[in-house]
mmCIF file of C-alpha atoms in Angstrom:
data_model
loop_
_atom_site.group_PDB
_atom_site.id
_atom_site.type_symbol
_atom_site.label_atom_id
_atom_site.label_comp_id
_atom_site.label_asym_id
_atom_site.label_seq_id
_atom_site.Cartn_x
_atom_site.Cartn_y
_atom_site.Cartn_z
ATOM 1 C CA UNK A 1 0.000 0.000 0.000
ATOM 2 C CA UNK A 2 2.800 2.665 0.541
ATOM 3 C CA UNK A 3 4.622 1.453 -2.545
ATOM 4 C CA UNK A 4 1.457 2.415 -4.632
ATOM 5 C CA UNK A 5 0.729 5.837 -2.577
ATOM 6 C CA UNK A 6 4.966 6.195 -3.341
ATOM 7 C CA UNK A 7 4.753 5.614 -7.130
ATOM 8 C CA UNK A 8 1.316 7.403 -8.008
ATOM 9 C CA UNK A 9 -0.255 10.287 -6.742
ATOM 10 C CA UNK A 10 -3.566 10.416 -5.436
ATOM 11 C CA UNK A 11 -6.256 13.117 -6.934
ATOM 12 C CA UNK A 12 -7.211 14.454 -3.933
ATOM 13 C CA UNK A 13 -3.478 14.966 -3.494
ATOM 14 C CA UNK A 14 -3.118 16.582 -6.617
ATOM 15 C CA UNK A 15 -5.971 19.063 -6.185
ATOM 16 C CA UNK A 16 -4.945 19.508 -2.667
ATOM 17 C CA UNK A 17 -1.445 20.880 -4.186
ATOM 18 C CA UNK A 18 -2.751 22.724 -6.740
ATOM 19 C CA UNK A 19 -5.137 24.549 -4.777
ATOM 20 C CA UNK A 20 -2.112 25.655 -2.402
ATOM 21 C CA UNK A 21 -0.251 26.993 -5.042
ATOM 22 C CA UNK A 22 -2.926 28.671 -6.384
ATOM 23 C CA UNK A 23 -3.561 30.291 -2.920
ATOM 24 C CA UNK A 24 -0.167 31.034 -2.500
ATOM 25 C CA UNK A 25 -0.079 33.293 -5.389
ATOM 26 C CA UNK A 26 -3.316 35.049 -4.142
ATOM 27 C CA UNK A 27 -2.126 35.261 -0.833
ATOM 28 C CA UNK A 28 1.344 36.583 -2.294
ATOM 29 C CA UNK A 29 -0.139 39.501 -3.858
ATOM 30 C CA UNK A 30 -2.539 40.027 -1.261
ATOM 31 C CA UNK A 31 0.180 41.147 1.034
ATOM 32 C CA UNK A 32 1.960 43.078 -1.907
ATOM 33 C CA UNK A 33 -1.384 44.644 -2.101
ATOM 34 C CA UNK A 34 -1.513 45.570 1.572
ATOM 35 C CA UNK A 35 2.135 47.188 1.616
ATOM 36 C CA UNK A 36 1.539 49.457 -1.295
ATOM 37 C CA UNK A 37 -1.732 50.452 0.965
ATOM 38 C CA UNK A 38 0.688 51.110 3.748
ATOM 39 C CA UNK A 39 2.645 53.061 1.620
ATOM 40 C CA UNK A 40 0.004 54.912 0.173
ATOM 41 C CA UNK A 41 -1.992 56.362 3.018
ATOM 42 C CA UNK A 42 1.318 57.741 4.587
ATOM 43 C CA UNK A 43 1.790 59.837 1.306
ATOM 44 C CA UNK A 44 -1.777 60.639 1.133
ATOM 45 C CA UNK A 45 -1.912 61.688 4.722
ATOM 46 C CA UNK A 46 1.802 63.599 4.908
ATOM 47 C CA UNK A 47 1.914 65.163 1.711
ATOM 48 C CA UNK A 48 -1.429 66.102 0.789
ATOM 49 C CA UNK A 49 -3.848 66.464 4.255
ATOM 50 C CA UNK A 50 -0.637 67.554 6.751
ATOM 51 C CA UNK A 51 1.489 69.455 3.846
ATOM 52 C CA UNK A 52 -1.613 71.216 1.561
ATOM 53 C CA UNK A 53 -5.073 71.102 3.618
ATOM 54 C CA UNK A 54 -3.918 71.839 7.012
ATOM 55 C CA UNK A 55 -1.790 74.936 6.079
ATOM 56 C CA UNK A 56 -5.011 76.186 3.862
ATOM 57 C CA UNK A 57 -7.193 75.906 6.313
ATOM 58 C CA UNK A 58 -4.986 77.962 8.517
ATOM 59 C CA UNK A 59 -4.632 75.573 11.226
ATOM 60 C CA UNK A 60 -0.739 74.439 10.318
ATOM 61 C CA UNK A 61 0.016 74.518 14.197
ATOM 62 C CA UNK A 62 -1.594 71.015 14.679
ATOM 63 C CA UNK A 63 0.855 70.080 11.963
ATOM 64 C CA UNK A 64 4.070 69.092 13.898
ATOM 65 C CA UNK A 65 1.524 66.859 16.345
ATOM 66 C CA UNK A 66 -0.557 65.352 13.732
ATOM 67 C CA UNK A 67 2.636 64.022 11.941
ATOM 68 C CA UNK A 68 4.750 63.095 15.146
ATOM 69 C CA UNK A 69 1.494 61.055 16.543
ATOM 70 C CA UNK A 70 0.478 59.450 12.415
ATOM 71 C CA UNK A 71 4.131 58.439 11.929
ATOM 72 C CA UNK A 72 4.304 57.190 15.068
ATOM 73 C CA UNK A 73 1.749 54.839 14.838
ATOM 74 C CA UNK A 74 2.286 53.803 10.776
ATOM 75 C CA UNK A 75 6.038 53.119 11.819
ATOM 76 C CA UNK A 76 4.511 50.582 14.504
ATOM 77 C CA UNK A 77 1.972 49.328 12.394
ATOM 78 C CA UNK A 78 4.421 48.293 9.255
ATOM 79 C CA UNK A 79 6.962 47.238 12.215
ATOM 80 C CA UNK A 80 4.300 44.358 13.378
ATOM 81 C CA UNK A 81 3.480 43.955 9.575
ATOM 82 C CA UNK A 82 6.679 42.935 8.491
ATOM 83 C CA UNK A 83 7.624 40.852 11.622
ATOM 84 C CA UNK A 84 4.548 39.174 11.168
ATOM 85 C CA UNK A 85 5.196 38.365 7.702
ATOM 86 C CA UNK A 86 8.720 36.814 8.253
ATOM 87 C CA UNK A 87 8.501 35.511 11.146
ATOM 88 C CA UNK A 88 8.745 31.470 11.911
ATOM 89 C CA UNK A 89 4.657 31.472 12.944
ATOM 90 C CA UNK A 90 5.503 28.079 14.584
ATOM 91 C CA UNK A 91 6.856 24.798 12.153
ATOM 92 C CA UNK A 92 7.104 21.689 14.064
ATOM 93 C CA UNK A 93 10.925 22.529 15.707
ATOM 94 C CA UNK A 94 13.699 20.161 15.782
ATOM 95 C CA UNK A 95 13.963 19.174 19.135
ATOM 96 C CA UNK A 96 10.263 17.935 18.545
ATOM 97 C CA UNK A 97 10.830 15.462 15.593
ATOM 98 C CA UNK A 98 14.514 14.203 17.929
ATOM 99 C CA UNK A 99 11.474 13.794 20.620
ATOM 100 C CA UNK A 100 9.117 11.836 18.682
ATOM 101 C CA UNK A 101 11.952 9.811 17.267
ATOM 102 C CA UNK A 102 13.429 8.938 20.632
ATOM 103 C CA UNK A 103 9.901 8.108 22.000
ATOM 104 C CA UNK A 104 9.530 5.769 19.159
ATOM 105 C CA UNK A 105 6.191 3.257 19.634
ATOM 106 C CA UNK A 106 5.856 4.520 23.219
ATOM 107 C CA UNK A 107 4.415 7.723 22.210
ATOM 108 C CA UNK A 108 1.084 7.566 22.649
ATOM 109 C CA UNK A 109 -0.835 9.083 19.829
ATOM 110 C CA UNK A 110 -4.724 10.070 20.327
ATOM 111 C CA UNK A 111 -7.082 9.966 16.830
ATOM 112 C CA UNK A 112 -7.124 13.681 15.117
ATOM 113 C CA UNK A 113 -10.308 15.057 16.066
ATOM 114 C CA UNK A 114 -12.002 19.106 15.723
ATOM 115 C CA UNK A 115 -11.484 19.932 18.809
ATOM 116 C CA UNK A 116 -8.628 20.491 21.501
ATOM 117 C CA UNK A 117 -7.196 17.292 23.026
ATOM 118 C CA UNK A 118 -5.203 18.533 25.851
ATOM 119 C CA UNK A 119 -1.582 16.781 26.610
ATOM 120 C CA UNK A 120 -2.182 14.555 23.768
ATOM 121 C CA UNK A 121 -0.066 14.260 20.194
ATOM 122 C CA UNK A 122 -2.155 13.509 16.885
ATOM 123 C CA UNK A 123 -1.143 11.862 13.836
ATOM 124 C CA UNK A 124 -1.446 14.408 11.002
ATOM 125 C CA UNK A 125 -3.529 13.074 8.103
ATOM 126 C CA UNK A 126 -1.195 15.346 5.978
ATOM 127 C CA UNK A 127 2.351 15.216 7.111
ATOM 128 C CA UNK A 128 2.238 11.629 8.173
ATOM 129 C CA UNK A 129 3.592 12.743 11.687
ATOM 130 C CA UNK A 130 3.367 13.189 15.196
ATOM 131 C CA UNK A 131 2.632 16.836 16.484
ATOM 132 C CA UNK A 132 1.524 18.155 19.558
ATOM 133 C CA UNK A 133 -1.395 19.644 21.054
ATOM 134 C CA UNK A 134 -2.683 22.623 19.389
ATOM 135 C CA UNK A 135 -1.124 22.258 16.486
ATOM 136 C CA UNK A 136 -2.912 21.828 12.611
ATOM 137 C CA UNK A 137 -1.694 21.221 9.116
ATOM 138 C CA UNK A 138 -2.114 24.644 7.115
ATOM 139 C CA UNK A 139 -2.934 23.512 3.464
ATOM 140 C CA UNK A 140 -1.520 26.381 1.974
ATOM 141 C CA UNK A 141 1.802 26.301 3.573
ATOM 142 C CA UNK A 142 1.818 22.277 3.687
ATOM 143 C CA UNK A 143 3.025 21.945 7.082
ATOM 144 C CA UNK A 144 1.952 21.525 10.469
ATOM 145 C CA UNK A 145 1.897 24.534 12.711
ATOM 146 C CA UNK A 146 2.274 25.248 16.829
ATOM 147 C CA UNK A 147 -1.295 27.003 17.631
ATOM 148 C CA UNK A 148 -1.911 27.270 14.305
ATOM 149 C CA UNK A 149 -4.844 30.237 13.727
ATOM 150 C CA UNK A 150 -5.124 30.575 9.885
ATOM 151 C CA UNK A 151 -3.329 31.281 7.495
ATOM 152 C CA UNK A 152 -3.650 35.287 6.939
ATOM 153 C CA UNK A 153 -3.168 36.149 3.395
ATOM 154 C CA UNK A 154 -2.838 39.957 3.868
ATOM 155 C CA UNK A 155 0.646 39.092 5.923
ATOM 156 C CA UNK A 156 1.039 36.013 3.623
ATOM 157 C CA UNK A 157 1.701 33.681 6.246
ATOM 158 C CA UNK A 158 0.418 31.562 8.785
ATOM 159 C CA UNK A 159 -0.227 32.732 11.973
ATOM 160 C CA UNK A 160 0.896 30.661 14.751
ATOM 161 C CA UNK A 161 3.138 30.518 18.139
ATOM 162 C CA UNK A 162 5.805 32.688 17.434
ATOM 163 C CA UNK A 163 4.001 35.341 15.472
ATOM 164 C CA UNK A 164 0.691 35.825 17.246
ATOM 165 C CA UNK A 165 1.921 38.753 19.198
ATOM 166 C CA UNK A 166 3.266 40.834 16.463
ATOM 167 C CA UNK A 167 -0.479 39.534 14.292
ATOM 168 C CA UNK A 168 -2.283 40.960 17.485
ATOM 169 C CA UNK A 169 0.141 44.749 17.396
ATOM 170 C CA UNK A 170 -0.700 44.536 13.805
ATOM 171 C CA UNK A 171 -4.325 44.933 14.061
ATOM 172 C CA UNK A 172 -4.246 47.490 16.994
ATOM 173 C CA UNK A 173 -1.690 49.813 15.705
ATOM 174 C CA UNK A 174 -3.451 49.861 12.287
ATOM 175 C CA UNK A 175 -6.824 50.542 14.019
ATOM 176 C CA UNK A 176 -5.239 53.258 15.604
ATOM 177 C CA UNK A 177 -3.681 54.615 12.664
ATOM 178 C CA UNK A 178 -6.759 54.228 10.962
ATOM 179 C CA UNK A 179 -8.532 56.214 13.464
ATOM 180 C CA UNK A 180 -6.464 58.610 14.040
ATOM 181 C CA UNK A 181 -6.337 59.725 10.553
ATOM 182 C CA UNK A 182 -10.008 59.517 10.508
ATOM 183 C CA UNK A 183 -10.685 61.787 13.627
ATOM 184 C CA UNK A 184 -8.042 64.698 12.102
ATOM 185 C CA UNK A 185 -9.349 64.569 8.439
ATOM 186 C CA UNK A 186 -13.347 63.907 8.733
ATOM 187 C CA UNK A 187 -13.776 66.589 10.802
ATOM 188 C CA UNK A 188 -11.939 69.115 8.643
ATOM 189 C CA UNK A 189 -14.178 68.089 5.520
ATOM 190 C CA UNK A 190 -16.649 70.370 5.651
ATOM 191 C CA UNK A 191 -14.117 73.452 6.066
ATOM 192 C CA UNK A 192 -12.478 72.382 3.018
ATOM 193 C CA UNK A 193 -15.550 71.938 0.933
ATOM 194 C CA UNK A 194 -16.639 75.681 1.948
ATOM 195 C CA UNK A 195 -13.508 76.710 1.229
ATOM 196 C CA UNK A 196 -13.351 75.448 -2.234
ATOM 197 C CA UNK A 197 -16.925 75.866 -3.349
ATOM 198 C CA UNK A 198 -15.676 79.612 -2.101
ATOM 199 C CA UNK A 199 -12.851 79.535 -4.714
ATOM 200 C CA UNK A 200 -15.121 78.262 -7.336
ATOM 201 C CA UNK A 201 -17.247 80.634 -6.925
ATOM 202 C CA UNK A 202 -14.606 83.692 -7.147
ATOM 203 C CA UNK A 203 -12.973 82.204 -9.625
ATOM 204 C CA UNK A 204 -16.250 82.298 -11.750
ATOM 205 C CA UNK A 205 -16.985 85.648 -11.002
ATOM 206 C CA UNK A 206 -13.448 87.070 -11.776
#
């Protein structure tokens, strides 16, 4: 039986694979997607609200704050971004496989079920191996994964054990970017619609 499952592969396997690729390449420009995002509401926000509306609308003290307290904030948020993204999120270490090796037949080894089995390692349908508790086979990475979460594709990259943290600072300094740009430009819209329905209307008249 392993000869066969050696020598041909099965089509479940083969979708399985080319479904991962496939989502790879999604979740690839996904993140590309979310990094040019990054990029472009700290030019939007710098150059154009803090550098042109602010100083229209006569208000350029708030300026030097504005920028010290955005930039603050987008430096943190692309700081957990990228540590998220190439970080180790939690592959089955070394000292883990030596473990199971050592162990041998004595390991016991509890059936894979969908739901947490405390203190007990499950065979994974996927990998054909041990792993421990709290830990799933990602299908898009094709491997097993400590407190494995999902597989996020706007960081392109599992989230697991070692990259939780900087997953978790990821979503609350972006909220907080988000909102901060929100609470310094919404308020300011209607001043700058006066004020150029007010230049409209000179200009018409000159």
């Amino acid at each position: 039986r392993r000869a066969r499952g050696v020598g041909a592969r099965r089509p479940g396997a083969a979708m399985s694979t080319e479904f991962s690729a496939a989502y790879q390449r999604v979740s690839q420009a996904t993140f590309f997607g979310a990094l040019l995002v990054f990029v472009y509401v700290s030019v939007v926000y710098n150059t154009v609200f803090l550098g042109e509306i602010v100083p229209y609308l006569g208000i350029a003290s708030l300026r030097v704050a504005l920028r010290v307290a955005f930039n603050a904030l987008w430096v943190l948020a692309v700081w957990s971004f990228v540590r998220a993204r190439y970080a180790d999120p939690g592959v089955l270490p070394q000292a883990w496989q030596v473990f199971v090796a050592s162990a041998g037949a004595t390991l016991p080894i509890a059936p894979s079920r969908r739901e947490w089995q405390p203190r007990k390692a499950t065979m994974c349908s996927k990998c054909k191996f041990p792993r421990p508790e709290r830990a799933h086979h990602c299908v898009i990475c094709q491997c097993c994964i400590l407190r494995y979460d999902h597989h996020c594709p706007w960081i392109h990259n599992c989230v697991g054990f070692h990259n939780h943290k900087y997953f978790l600072l990821l979503s609350v300094y972006t909220w907080l970017t988000g909102l901060l740009a929100a609470a310094s430009t919404l308020p300011l819209l209607p001043h700058c619609v006066r004020a150029w329905a007010g230049a409209g209307a000179e200009a018409g008249e000159a």
